[in-house]
XYZ file of C-alpha atoms in Angstrom:
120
model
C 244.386 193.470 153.281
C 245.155 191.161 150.521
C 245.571 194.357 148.055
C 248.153 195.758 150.437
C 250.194 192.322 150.629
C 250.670 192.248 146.840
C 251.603 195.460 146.344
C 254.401 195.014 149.000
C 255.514 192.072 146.881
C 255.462 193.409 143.793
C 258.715 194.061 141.872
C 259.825 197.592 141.735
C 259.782 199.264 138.514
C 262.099 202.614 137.718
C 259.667 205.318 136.314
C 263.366 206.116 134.227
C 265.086 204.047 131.700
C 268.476 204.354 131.147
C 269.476 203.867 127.297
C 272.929 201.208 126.956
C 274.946 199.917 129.740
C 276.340 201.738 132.761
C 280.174 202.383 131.942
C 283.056 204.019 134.241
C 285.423 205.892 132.035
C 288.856 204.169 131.758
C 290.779 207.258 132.005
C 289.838 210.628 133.620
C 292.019 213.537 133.461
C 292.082 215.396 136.978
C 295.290 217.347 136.795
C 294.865 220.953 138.427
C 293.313 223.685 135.289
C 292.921 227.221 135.445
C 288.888 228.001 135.667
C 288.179 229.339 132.034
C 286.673 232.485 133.130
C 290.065 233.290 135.397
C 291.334 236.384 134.732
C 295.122 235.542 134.109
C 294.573 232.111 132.927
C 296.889 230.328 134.508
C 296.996 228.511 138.387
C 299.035 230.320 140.978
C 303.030 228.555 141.642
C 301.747 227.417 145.226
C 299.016 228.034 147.960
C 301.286 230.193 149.787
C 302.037 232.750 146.953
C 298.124 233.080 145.841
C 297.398 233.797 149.745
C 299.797 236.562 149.669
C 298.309 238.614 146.873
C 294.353 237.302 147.316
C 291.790 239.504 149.411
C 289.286 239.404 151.284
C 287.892 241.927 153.573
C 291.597 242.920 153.520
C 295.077 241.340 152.901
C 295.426 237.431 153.721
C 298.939 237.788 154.495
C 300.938 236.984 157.546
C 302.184 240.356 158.443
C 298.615 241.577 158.714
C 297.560 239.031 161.260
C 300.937 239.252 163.636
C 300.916 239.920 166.348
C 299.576 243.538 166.990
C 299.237 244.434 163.324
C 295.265 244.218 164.197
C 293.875 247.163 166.151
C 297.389 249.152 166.018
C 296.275 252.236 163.941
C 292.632 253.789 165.248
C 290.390 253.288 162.776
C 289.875 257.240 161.972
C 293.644 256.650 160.112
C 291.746 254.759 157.756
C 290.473 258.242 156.400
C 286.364 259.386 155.989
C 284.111 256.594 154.844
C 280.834 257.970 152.914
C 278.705 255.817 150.821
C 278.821 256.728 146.638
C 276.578 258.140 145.098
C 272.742 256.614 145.499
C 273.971 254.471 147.876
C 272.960 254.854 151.746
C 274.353 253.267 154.986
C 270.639 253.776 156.568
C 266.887 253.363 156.022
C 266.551 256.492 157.714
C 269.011 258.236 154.976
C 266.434 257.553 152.447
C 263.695 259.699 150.988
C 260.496 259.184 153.460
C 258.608 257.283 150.502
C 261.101 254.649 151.409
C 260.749 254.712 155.307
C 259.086 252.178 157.420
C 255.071 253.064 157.863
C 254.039 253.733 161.714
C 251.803 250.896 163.546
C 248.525 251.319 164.223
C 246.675 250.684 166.908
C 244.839 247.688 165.886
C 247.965 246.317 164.512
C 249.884 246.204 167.888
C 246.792 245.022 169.915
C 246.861 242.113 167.053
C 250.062 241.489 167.766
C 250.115 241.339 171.358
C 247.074 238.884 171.746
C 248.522 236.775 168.508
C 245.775 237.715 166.232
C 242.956 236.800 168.968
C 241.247 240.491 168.992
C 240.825 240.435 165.350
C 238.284 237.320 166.257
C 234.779 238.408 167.443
């Protein structure tokens, strides 16, 4: 009991040390920069003007989300969709090394008692 008692009232000592003092810069610069790996370089005149040209799943702009623009033209306008080459839309698409292996019976009766018939 004693050994417990000194330990909580021993001084805590950081397994790190910290070489110098701890200083705040005096001056940090957080005007707006274009991300170095951007592809033009350069920031976008306003929010509104980079929503009107960015993407995402389709255009961002107004007109697309007024009223009735969503849902007016069947989707069959949008012309065929097929996957490119080597790529597939379906496990069953794929060659039958790839597809998923049947159960067996001694699976689903492990599965069904939770693992309890595989215990003798």
């Amino acid at each position: 009991m004693r050994a417990t008692f000194a330990l909580r009232n021993a001084a805590h000592t950081p397994l790190i040390r910290f070489i110098g003092k701890r200083s705040v810069p005096q001056s940090v610069d957080h005007s707006p920069r274009a991300h170095p790996a951007s592809p033009t370089g350069a920031l976008p005149d306003s929010f509104a003007a980079y929503r009107s040209k960015a993407q995402q799943h389709g255009p961002l702009g107004r007109a697309s989300f007024s009223q009735g623009a969503i849902g007016r033209a069947p989707g069959a306008s949008l012309g065929p969709i097929q996957p490119k080459e080597g790529q597939f839309f379906d496990r069953a698409e794929l060659p039958s090394r790839f597809h998923r292996l049947p159960w067996s019976e001694a699976e689903i009766e492990a599965i069904e008692t939770g693992g309890a018939s595989l215990c003798n």
